[in-house]
Coordinates of C-alpha atoms and ligand atoms in Angstrom, one line a residue:
M1 CA 35.9 -19.8 11.5
K2 CA 35.4 -21.2 14.8
L3 CA 35.1 -17.5 16.2
T4 CA 32.6 -16.8 13.4
F5 CA 30.3 -19.8 14.4
L6 CA 30.5 -18.9 18.1
R7 CA 29.4 -15.3 17.3
L8 CA 26.6 -16.7 14.9
A9 CA 25.5 -19.2 17.4
S10 CA 25.0 -16.4 20.1
L11 CA 23.2 -14.4 17.6
V12 CA 20.8 -17.3 16.7
L13 CA 20.1 -17.5 20.5
L14 CA 19.3 -13.9 20.7
V15 CA 16.8 -13.9 17.8
A16 CA 14.9 -17.0 19.2
P17 CA 11.9 -15.4 20.8
L18 CA 11.7 -15.9 24.5
A19 CA 8.4 -15.9 26.4
G20 CA 8.0 -12.4 27.8
A21 CA 11.1 -11.0 26.2
A22 CA 11.0 -7.9 24.2
P23 CA 11.0 -8.6 20.5
L24 CA 14.2 -8.4 18.8
P25 CA 14.9 -5.5 16.5
A26 CA 13.7 -6.3 12.8
I27 CA 16.7 -5.5 11.1
I28 CA 17.1 -6.2 7.4
P29 CA 19.7 -7.4 6.3
L30 CA 20.4 -9.2 9.4
P31 CA 23.5 -7.8 11.0
Q32 CA 26.8 -10.0 11.5
T33 CA 26.1 -9.9 15.5
V34 CA 23.3 -8.4 17.6
I35 CA 23.5 -8.2 21.4
A36 CA 20.6 -7.1 23.2
R37 CA 21.4 -4.7 26.1
E38 CA 19.6 -3.4 29.1
G39 CA 17.7 0.0 28.6
A40 CA 16.8 2.2 25.9
F41 CA 17.7 5.4 24.3
R42 CA 15.0 7.8 24.0
L43 CA 15.0 10.5 21.3
S44 CA 14.0 14.0 22.4
P45 CA 14.3 17.4 21.0
Q46 CA 17.6 17.9 23.1
T47 CA 19.1 14.9 21.5
Q48 CA 22.6 16.3 19.7
I49 CA 24.1 14.5 16.8
I50 CA 27.8 14.8 17.1
A51 CA 29.9 14.1 14.1
E52 CA 33.6 15.0 12.9
A53 CA 34.1 16.3 9.4
A54 CA 34.4 12.8 8.0
T55 CA 31.0 11.7 9.1
R56 CA 29.2 14.9 8.8
D57 CA 27.2 14.0 5.6
S58 CA 25.8 10.8 7.4
A59 CA 25.0 13.0 10.4
R60 CA 22.9 15.3 8.2
Y61 CA 21.3 12.3 6.5
L62 CA 20.2 11.1 9.9
A63 CA 19.2 14.5 11.1
A64 CA 17.1 14.9 7.8
H65 CA 15.4 11.5 8.2
L66 CA 14.6 11.8 11.9
K67 CA 13.0 15.3 11.4
P68 CA 9.8 14.7 9.4
A69 CA 8.1 12.1 11.9
T70 CA 9.4 13.4 15.2
G71 CA 9.4 17.1 14.4
F72 CA 12.6 17.6 16.1
A73 CA 15.1 19.8 14.4
F74 CA 18.3 18.0 15.3
K75 CA 21.5 20.0 15.0
V76 CA 24.7 18.3 13.8
K77 CA 27.7 19.6 16.0
S78 CA 31.3 18.6 16.1
H79 CA 31.3 18.5 19.9
P80 CA 28.7 17.9 22.5
T81 CA 27.7 21.3 24.2
N82 CA 26.5 19.3 27.1
P83 CA 29.9 18.1 28.9
S84 CA 28.4 14.8 30.0
A85 CA 27.2 14.1 26.4
Q86 CA 24.0 12.6 27.7
G87 CA 21.5 12.2 25.1
A88 CA 23.9 12.2 22.2
I89 CA 24.3 10.2 19.1
F90 CA 28.0 10.1 18.1
L91 CA 29.0 9.3 14.6
R92 CA 32.9 8.8 13.8
L93 CA 35.4 6.9 12.0
T94 CA 37.5 4.2 13.7
T95 CA 40.7 2.4 12.9
A96 CA 40.6 0.7 16.4
N97 CA 38.3 -2.2 15.6
P98 CA 40.2 -4.8 13.8
H99 CA 37.0 -6.6 12.7
L100 CA 35.6 -3.9 10.6
R101 CA 36.3 -3.8 7.0
A102 CA 35.2 -1.6 4.4
E103 CA 31.5 -0.4 4.9
G104 CA 31.4 -2.0 8.3
Y105 CA 30.1 -0.4 11.4
A106 CA 29.6 -0.9 15.3
L107 CA 26.5 0.4 16.7
T108 CA 26.2 0.8 20.6
V109 CA 22.8 1.9 22.2
T110 CA 22.5 2.8 25.9
A111 CA 20.2 4.8 27.6
D112 CA 22.6 7.6 27.6
A113 CA 24.1 7.6 24.2
I114 CA 24.1 6.1 20.8
T115 CA 27.6 5.5 19.0
I116 CA 28.1 4.6 15.5
E117 CA 31.6 3.9 14.4
G118 CA 32.4 3.1 10.9
A119 CA 35.5 1.7 9.2
D120 CA 34.6 4.4 6.7
D121 CA 31.9 7.1 5.9
A122 CA 29.9 4.2 4.2
G123 CA 30.0 2.1 7.3
V124 CA 28.9 5.0 9.2
F125 CA 25.9 5.4 6.9
Y126 CA 24.9 1.7 7.1
G127 CA 25.0 2.2 10.8
V128 CA 22.5 5.2 10.4
Q129 CA 20.4 3.0 8.3
T130 CA 20.3 0.2 11.1
L131 CA 19.6 2.8 13.7
L132 CA 16.6 4.2 11.8
Q133 CA 15.4 0.4 11.6
L134 CA 15.7 0.1 15.4
L135 CA 13.3 2.9 15.9
P136 CA 9.4 2.4 15.5
P137 CA 8.6 2.1 11.9
Q138 CA 6.6 5.5 12.0
I139 CA 10.2 7.1 12.0
Y140 CA 9.9 6.5 8.1
A141 CA 6.7 8.6 7.9
T142 CA 7.2 11.7 5.6
N143 CA 4.9 13.7 8.0
L144 CA 4.7 14.5 11.8
V145 CA 3.6 11.6 13.9
T146 CA 2.4 12.3 17.3
G147 CA 1.9 9.7 20.3
V148 CA 5.0 7.6 19.5
D149 CA 7.7 7.2 22.1
W150 CA 10.7 7.4 20.0
Q151 CA 12.7 4.8 21.8
V152 CA 15.9 2.9 20.5
P153 CA 16.3 -0.5 22.4
G154 CA 19.6 -1.1 24.1
V155 CA 21.9 -3.1 21.5
Q156 CA 25.4 -3.8 20.5
I157 CA 25.6 -4.5 16.8
E158 CA 28.7 -5.1 14.8
D159 CA 28.2 -5.5 11.0
Q160 CA 29.7 -5.7 7.7
P161 CA 28.9 -6.8 4.3
R162 CA 29.5 -10.3 3.0
F163 CA 29.9 -8.9 -0.7
A164 CA 31.1 -5.8 -2.1
W165 CA 28.7 -5.6 -5.1
R166 CA 25.2 -5.4 -3.9
G167 CA 23.1 -4.1 -6.8
L168 CA 20.0 -3.6 -8.6
M169 CA 19.3 -3.2 -12.3
L170 CA 16.4 -1.1 -13.5
D171 CA 15.7 -1.2 -17.3
V172 CA 14.4 2.3 -18.3
S173 CA 14.4 1.7 -21.8
R174 CA 11.3 -0.8 -22.2
H175 CA 9.5 1.9 -19.8
F176 CA 10.8 5.1 -18.9
Y177 CA 10.8 6.4 -15.1
T178 CA 11.5 10.2 -14.2
K179 CA 14.7 11.4 -12.6
T180 CA 12.6 11.7 -9.3
E181 CA 11.6 8.2 -9.5
V182 CA 15.0 6.8 -10.1
E183 CA 16.1 8.8 -7.0
Q184 CA 13.5 7.5 -5.1
L185 CA 14.6 3.9 -5.9
L186 CA 18.2 4.9 -4.9
D187 CA 16.7 6.0 -1.5
L188 CA 15.0 2.7 -1.0
M189 CA 18.2 0.7 -2.1
A190 CA 20.2 2.6 0.5
Q191 CA 17.7 1.5 3.2
Q192 CA 18.5 -2.1 2.2
K193 CA 22.4 -1.4 2.2
L194 CA 22.6 -2.0 -1.5
N195 CA 25.4 0.0 -3.1
T196 CA 25.3 -0.4 -6.9
F197 CA 22.6 0.7 -9.2
H198 CA 23.0 -0.7 -12.9
W199 CA 21.1 1.8 -15.0
H200 CA 20.1 -0.1 -18.2
L201 CA 19.9 3.2 -20.2
V202 CA 19.4 1.6 -23.8
D203 CA 18.0 -1.1 -25.6
D204 CA 15.8 -1.8 -28.6
Q205 CA 12.7 0.2 -27.5
G206 CA 14.5 3.4 -26.3
W207 CA 17.6 5.4 -25.9
R208 CA 17.4 7.4 -22.5
I209 CA 20.7 9.2 -22.3
E210 CA 21.4 12.6 -24.0
I211 CA 24.4 12.3 -26.2
K212 CA 25.6 15.9 -27.3
K213 CA 27.4 14.8 -30.4
Y214 CA 24.5 12.6 -31.6
P215 CA 21.2 14.4 -30.8
R216 CA 19.1 12.1 -32.8
L217 CA 19.8 9.4 -30.3
T218 CA 17.3 10.8 -28.1
E219 CA 15.4 13.0 -30.5
V220 CA 14.3 9.9 -32.5
G221 CA 15.6 6.9 -30.3
A222 CA 14.0 8.1 -27.0
W223 CA 10.5 8.0 -28.5
R224 CA 8.0 5.4 -29.9
S225 CA 4.5 5.7 -31.2
G226 CA 2.9 4.2 -28.2
V227 CA 3.2 2.5 -24.8
G228 CA 3.7 -0.8 -26.7
F229 CA 3.8 -4.4 -25.4
K230 CA -0.1 -4.3 -25.7
L231 CA -0.2 -2.4 -22.5
D232 CA -3.1 -0.1 -21.4
P233 CA -2.0 3.5 -22.7
Q234 CA -3.4 4.7 -19.4
S235 CA -0.9 2.7 -17.5
T236 CA 1.8 5.5 -17.8
T237 CA 2.1 9.1 -18.1
S238 CA 5.3 9.2 -20.0
Y239 CA 4.1 10.9 -23.0
G240 CA 5.8 13.7 -25.0
K241 CA 3.7 16.9 -26.1
D242 CA 3.4 15.3 -29.4
G243 CA 1.8 12.4 -28.0
R244 CA 4.8 9.8 -28.5
Y245 CA 5.7 7.6 -25.6
G246 CA 9.3 7.8 -24.0
G247 CA 11.6 10.2 -22.3
F248 CA 15.2 10.6 -21.8
Y249 CA 17.6 12.0 -19.0
T250 CA 19.7 15.2 -19.9
Q251 CA 23.2 15.2 -19.1
K252 CA 22.5 17.7 -16.4
D253 CA 19.9 15.1 -15.0
I254 CA 22.4 12.3 -15.1
R255 CA 25.0 14.3 -13.3
E256 CA 22.4 15.2 -10.5
V257 CA 21.3 11.5 -10.0
V258 CA 25.2 10.3 -10.0
A259 CA 25.7 12.9 -7.3
Y260 CA 22.6 11.9 -5.4
A261 CA 23.6 8.3 -5.5
Q262 CA 27.1 9.2 -4.3
S263 CA 25.4 11.0 -1.2
L264 CA 23.9 7.5 -0.6
H265 CA 27.1 5.5 -1.1
I266 CA 25.6 4.1 -4.3
T267 CA 27.8 3.6 -7.4
I268 CA 26.0 3.8 -10.8
V269 CA 27.0 1.5 -13.5
P270 CA 25.6 2.8 -16.8
E271 CA 24.8 0.2 -19.5
I272 CA 25.1 1.0 -23.1
E273 CA 24.1 -2.0 -25.1
M274 CA 26.3 -3.2 -28.1
P275 CA 26.4 -4.8 -30.5
G276 CA 22.8 -6.2 -30.2
H277 CA 19.7 -4.6 -28.5
S278 CA 20.4 -1.4 -30.6
I279 CA 17.3 -0.8 -32.5
A280 CA 16.6 2.7 -30.8
S281 CA 20.3 3.6 -31.7
L282 CA 20.1 2.4 -35.4
S283 CA 16.7 4.1 -35.8
A284 CA 18.5 7.3 -35.2
Y285 CA 21.8 6.4 -37.1
P286 CA 20.8 3.6 -39.3
E287 CA 24.2 3.7 -41.1
N288 CA 25.9 2.0 -38.2
S289 CA 24.1 -1.3 -39.0
C290 CA 25.1 -3.9 -41.7
S291 CA 22.0 -3.2 -43.9
G292 CA 21.6 0.6 -43.3
G293 CA 18.4 0.0 -41.4
P294 CA 17.5 -0.5 -37.9
Y295 CA 16.8 -4.2 -38.2
S296 CA 16.7 -6.7 -41.0
I297 CA 14.0 -9.2 -42.0
D298 CA 15.1 -12.3 -43.6
A299 CA 13.1 -14.1 -46.4
T300 CA 11.0 -16.1 -43.7
G301 CA 9.9 -12.9 -42.3
G302 CA 12.3 -13.3 -39.0
V303 CA 13.5 -9.9 -37.7
F304 CA 17.0 -9.6 -36.7
H305 CA 17.3 -7.4 -33.8
G306 CA 19.3 -4.2 -34.2
V307 CA 22.9 -5.0 -34.3
Y308 CA 25.7 -2.7 -35.1
C309 CA 27.9 -3.5 -38.0
A310 CA 31.3 -5.0 -36.8
G311 CA 33.0 -4.3 -40.2
K312 CA 32.6 -0.4 -40.4
E313 CA 35.2 1.8 -38.9
E314 CA 32.3 4.2 -38.5
T315 CA 30.6 2.2 -36.0
F316 CA 33.6 2.2 -33.6
A317 CA 34.1 5.9 -34.2
F318 CA 30.5 6.4 -33.1
L319 CA 30.6 4.2 -30.2
T320 CA 33.9 5.9 -29.2
D321 CA 32.3 9.3 -29.1
V322 CA 29.2 7.9 -27.1
L323 CA 31.4 6.1 -24.6
D324 CA 33.4 9.2 -24.2
E325 CA 30.5 11.3 -23.1
V326 CA 29.2 8.3 -21.1
M327 CA 32.4 7.8 -19.1
D328 CA 32.5 11.7 -18.4
L329 CA 29.2 11.4 -16.7
F330 CA 29.9 8.3 -14.5
P331 CA 32.7 8.2 -12.2
G332 CA 32.3 4.6 -11.2
Q333 CA 34.8 1.9 -12.1
Y334 CA 32.6 -0.1 -14.3
I335 CA 31.0 0.7 -17.6
H336 CA 28.4 -1.9 -18.7
I337 CA 28.4 -2.7 -22.5
G338 CA 25.7 -5.1 -22.7
G339 CA 26.9 -7.8 -25.2
D340 CA 23.9 -10.2 -24.6
E341 CA 21.7 -12.0 -27.2
V342 CA 23.3 -11.0 -30.4
P343 CA 21.9 -12.6 -33.2
K344 CA 24.8 -13.4 -35.8
D345 CA 22.7 -13.4 -38.9
N346 CA 23.3 -9.9 -40.1
W347 CA 27.0 -10.3 -39.8
R348 CA 27.0 -13.6 -41.7
K349 CA 25.4 -11.8 -44.7
C350 CA 27.4 -8.6 -44.5
E351 CA 30.4 -8.1 -46.8
L352 CA 32.0 -5.6 -44.5
C353 CA 31.7 -7.9 -41.6
Q354 CA 33.1 -10.9 -43.6
A355 CA 36.0 -8.9 -44.8
R356 CA 36.8 -7.9 -41.1
M357 CA 36.9 -11.4 -40.1
K358 CA 39.2 -12.3 -43.0
S359 CA 41.5 -9.4 -42.3
E360 CA 41.4 -10.1 -38.6
G361 CA 41.8 -14.0 -38.9
L362 CA 38.7 -14.3 -37.2
K363 CA 37.1 -18.1 -37.6
D364 CA 33.5 -17.5 -37.0
E365 CA 31.1 -14.6 -36.0
H366 CA 31.5 -15.6 -32.4
E367 CA 35.1 -14.5 -32.7
L368 CA 33.7 -11.3 -34.5
Q369 CA 31.9 -10.5 -31.5
S370 CA 34.8 -10.9 -29.3
Y371 CA 36.9 -8.7 -31.6
F372 CA 34.0 -6.1 -31.2
I373 CA 34.1 -6.1 -27.3
R374 CA 37.8 -6.3 -27.2
R375 CA 38.0 -3.0 -29.2
I376 CA 35.4 -1.5 -27.0
E377 CA 37.5 -2.7 -24.0
K378 CA 40.5 -0.9 -25.2
I379 CA 38.3 2.5 -25.2
V380 CA 36.9 1.9 -21.7
D381 CA 40.3 0.9 -20.3
A382 CA 41.9 3.9 -21.8
H383 CA 39.8 6.0 -19.7
G384 CA 40.5 4.2 -16.5
H385 CA 37.3 2.3 -16.3
H386 CA 36.5 -1.3 -16.4
L387 CA 34.3 -3.1 -18.8
I388 CA 31.6 -5.4 -17.7
G389 CA 29.1 -7.3 -19.9
W390 CA 26.5 -10.0 -19.7
S391 CA 27.6 -13.9 -20.0
E392 CA 27.7 -14.0 -23.6
I393 CA 30.8 -11.7 -23.9
R394 CA 32.5 -14.9 -23.3
E395 CA 31.6 -16.1 -26.7
G396 CA 34.7 -16.3 -29.3
G397 CA 37.1 -15.5 -26.2
L398 CA 36.6 -13.2 -23.1
A399 CA 38.4 -9.8 -23.5
P400 CA 41.5 -9.7 -21.3
S401 CA 40.4 -7.5 -18.5
A402 CA 36.7 -7.7 -18.8
A403 CA 34.2 -8.7 -15.9
V404 CA 31.4 -10.8 -16.5
M405 CA 27.8 -10.4 -15.3
D406 CA 26.5 -14.0 -15.2
W407 CA 23.0 -14.3 -16.0
I408 CA 23.2 -17.6 -17.8
G409 CA 26.5 -19.1 -16.9
G410 CA 30.1 -18.6 -17.2
A411 CA 31.0 -17.4 -13.7
V412 CA 33.0 -20.3 -12.8
E413 CA 35.0 -20.3 -16.0
A414 CA 35.7 -16.4 -16.0
A415 CA 36.6 -16.3 -12.2
T416 CA 38.8 -19.4 -12.7
N417 CA 40.8 -17.4 -15.4
G418 CA 41.1 -14.4 -13.1
H419 CA 38.1 -12.4 -14.4
N420 CA 35.7 -10.4 -12.0
V421 CA 32.0 -11.7 -11.9
V422 CA 28.8 -10.3 -10.7
M423 CA 26.2 -12.8 -10.2
S424 CA 22.6 -12.2 -11.6
P425 CA 21.2 -15.7 -12.3
T426 CA 17.7 -15.9 -13.9
K427 CA 16.7 -18.5 -11.2
Y428 CA 17.2 -16.2 -8.5
S429 CA 17.5 -12.7 -9.4
Y430 CA 15.1 -11.9 -12.2
F431 CA 12.6 -9.6 -10.8
D432 CA 10.5 -9.4 -13.9
H433 CA 9.3 -13.0 -13.1
Y434 CA 6.0 -13.7 -11.3
Q435 CA 6.1 -13.6 -7.6
S436 CA 3.4 -16.3 -7.2
T437 CA 2.0 -19.3 -9.3
N438 CA -1.5 -17.6 -9.1
H439 CA -1.3 -15.3 -12.1
T440 CA -4.7 -13.9 -12.0
A441 CA -3.9 -12.3 -8.6
E442 CA -0.7 -10.7 -9.9
P443 CA -0.1 -7.9 -12.6
H444 CA 0.8 -9.5 -16.0
A445 CA 4.5 -10.3 -16.0
I446 CA 7.0 -11.7 -18.8
G447 CA 6.7 -15.2 -17.3
G448 CA 8.6 -17.3 -14.9
Y449 CA 8.4 -17.7 -11.3
L450 CA 10.7 -16.0 -8.6
P451 CA 9.0 -16.2 -5.2
L452 CA 10.5 -14.4 -2.1
S453 CA 11.8 -17.7 -0.6
Q454 CA 13.7 -18.4 -3.9
V455 CA 15.6 -15.0 -4.0
Y456 CA 16.4 -15.7 -0.3
A457 CA 17.9 -18.9 -1.2
F458 CA 20.3 -17.1 -3.8
E459 CA 23.8 -18.0 -3.0
P460 CA 26.2 -15.9 -5.1
L461 CA 29.2 -18.0 -4.7
P462 CA 29.0 -21.1 -7.4
A463 CA 29.4 -24.3 -5.6
R464 CA 32.0 -25.5 -8.3
L465 CA 34.4 -22.6 -7.7
P466 CA 37.5 -23.5 -5.9
A467 CA 38.0 -21.2 -2.9
K468 CA 41.3 -19.5 -4.2
F469 CA 39.0 -17.9 -7.1
Q470 CA 36.1 -16.8 -4.8
S471 CA 37.4 -13.3 -4.4
H472 CA 36.5 -12.8 -8.0
I473 CA 32.9 -13.1 -7.2
L474 CA 32.2 -9.6 -6.5
G475 CA 28.7 -10.1 -5.4
G476 CA 25.2 -10.2 -7.0
Q477 CA 22.2 -8.1 -8.1
A478 CA 18.6 -8.2 -9.2
N479 CA 17.7 -7.3 -12.6
L480 CA 14.3 -5.8 -13.3
W481 CA 13.4 -5.7 -17.0
T482 CA 10.3 -3.7 -17.6
E483 CA 8.6 -4.7 -20.7
Y484 CA 5.3 -5.3 -18.7
V485 CA 6.2 -2.7 -16.1
A486 CA 4.9 0.7 -17.3
N487 CA 4.9 2.8 -14.1
F488 CA 6.9 3.4 -11.1
K489 CA 4.3 1.9 -8.7
H490 CA 4.6 -1.2 -10.5
V491 CA 8.4 -1.2 -10.4
Q492 CA 7.9 -0.9 -6.6
Y493 CA 5.7 -3.8 -6.6
M494 CA 8.2 -6.0 -8.5
V495 CA 11.1 -5.0 -6.4
F496 CA 9.4 -5.4 -2.8
P497 CA 10.0 -7.3 -0.8
R498 CA 12.1 -9.4 -3.0
I499 CA 14.8 -6.8 -2.7
C500 CA 14.8 -7.4 1.1
A501 CA 15.7 -11.0 0.5
L502 CA 18.3 -10.2 -2.0
S503 CA 19.9 -7.9 0.3
E504 CA 20.1 -10.2 3.1
A505 CA 21.7 -12.8 0.6
L506 CA 24.3 -10.1 -0.4
W507 CA 25.0 -8.6 3.1
S508 CA 24.5 -11.0 5.9
P509 CA 26.8 -13.9 6.9
R510 CA 26.1 -17.0 4.8
D511 CA 25.6 -19.3 7.9
A512 CA 23.1 -16.8 9.5
R513 CA 20.7 -17.1 6.6
D514 CA 17.4 -17.9 8.1
W515 CA 14.2 -18.1 6.2
T516 CA 11.7 -18.3 9.1
G517 CA 13.7 -15.4 11.0
F518 CA 13.5 -13.4 7.8
Q519 CA 9.7 -13.7 7.5
Q520 CA 9.4 -12.8 11.4
R521 CA 11.3 -9.6 10.6
L522 CA 9.2 -8.9 7.4
P523 CA 6.1 -7.2 8.9
A524 CA 8.3 -4.6 10.5
E525 CA 9.7 -3.9 6.9
F526 CA 6.3 -3.7 5.6
S527 CA 5.4 -1.2 8.1
R528 CA 8.3 0.9 7.0
L529 CA 7.3 0.6 3.4
D530 CA 3.7 1.5 4.3
E531 CA 5.0 4.7 6.0
Q532 CA 6.8 5.7 3.0
G533 CA 3.9 4.9 0.7
I534 CA 5.8 2.4 -1.2
N535 CA 3.9 -0.3 -3.2
Y536 CA 4.9 -4.0 -2.5
R537 CA 3.5 -7.6 -2.8
K538 CA 1.8 -8.3 0.4
G539 CA 0.5 -11.7 -0.2
S540 CA 1.7 -15.0 1.8
S541 CA 5.5 -15.7 1.3
E542 CA 6.1 -18.5 -1.2
Ligands
ACM1 C1 19.3 -10.6 -20.3 O1 18.6 -10.8 -19.5 N1 19.4 -10.6 -21.6 C2 20.6 -10.1 -19.9
ZN2 ZN1 28.4 -5.6 -41.0

């Protein structure tokens, strides 16, 4: 602890701007340690990128990202052709640095060479991201930029993430974004050193993943009569030939996105919502609901959102088939099964659900929900994956090996009982909320208030959680629900710059968190986003 403190203390000295000193690099998320060094490395057409086989992908990524702005066609080689190796960028794995854990890297820049050493290839990749941020922001331009001196300031950096799960959730059900747009979001996540993309693929308003065995899921479930949510029909172009609003990803699309994410060291966690939030699925296959329709309306006119019947064996057969196809497509450890906001009214009135409760000895509908999730957990576990679900999967008893995504509580209880937890509390990580109290200056949002400063204050470790259970907190993520976000430019606006604050909360050492320093580094990040043509909220930080 002492050592960490000293290392951080020296970092704080370094980032304090000294009169006349060169500004320190505006790296986001803030690395563990940054020590400024004499001199600078200058990129030139002769610069070589030297990579061993294990780091070749990161080297190619670097070359590809240096080329558009500089126009230099860097070659990736396994050995320097120039024996003094001057002017080379070395990328390699190391086992010699005892400080470096998974995803960690050390980056050294001198006038002669740049060296990135990673504990693994992900570490090398994050070293590359930091190197790009050390260059002038025009390096992010997609076209040739002339008149820029492509200098990297001398520096020694050692860095690794605080948390293993650094995520972003995108809801593609309420509104649909193309495969290309999703891949662009993945590019931007990688720049922020985020490594988990939670793809909310199904919900009441749209089913977005092709399932071969049940074609109606996308023939019917991927489309609705209009854009909905009282939004301007012109705010999106996601219309089919027949004029219906929607869209879906084919299994080929999904495989390509998964492979693309892997190349960026991002794991995709697919979410297939159940037993609630399932109107789209039940519109296509209404026989899986209690009533035989996608939703029920009670005597008072109340609508019970689409909920699968927990009494019918056919429901479980259907979901087994769906999950079999989903698990074939997504190699990551976790499969998200939703589980949030399940109204129990249908189950209370359904003879089959009530019979199930009787035969299984379940005392109420919460226990019936727990029964439902446990059955699904067996299917997921049998495929070698793990189940994760929202806070409410704890109701009626948490399934034995399930992980919890905490949005409304339950983290401390779950972690204390040995379950893994991902933190995504509404108070700090709901990116559908307003970024300002001045609503007239903002695009219409669902409500709430989540300014940049509040995201920056996100502390994933619950204060009440004893130290011995803290390793169960895998990390955290932001969630972008998209009821009022009809197009991808608007997605960018809701995500940036809040994702930069989230990234720092999840990556950087807890004691290094510095809101003032973050704000000083933000303009450079805005320049990087400008160069890439990304939409973001530019207003004063709140
Ligand atoms: C949620 O926001 N319903 C998980
Ligand atoms: Zn039922």
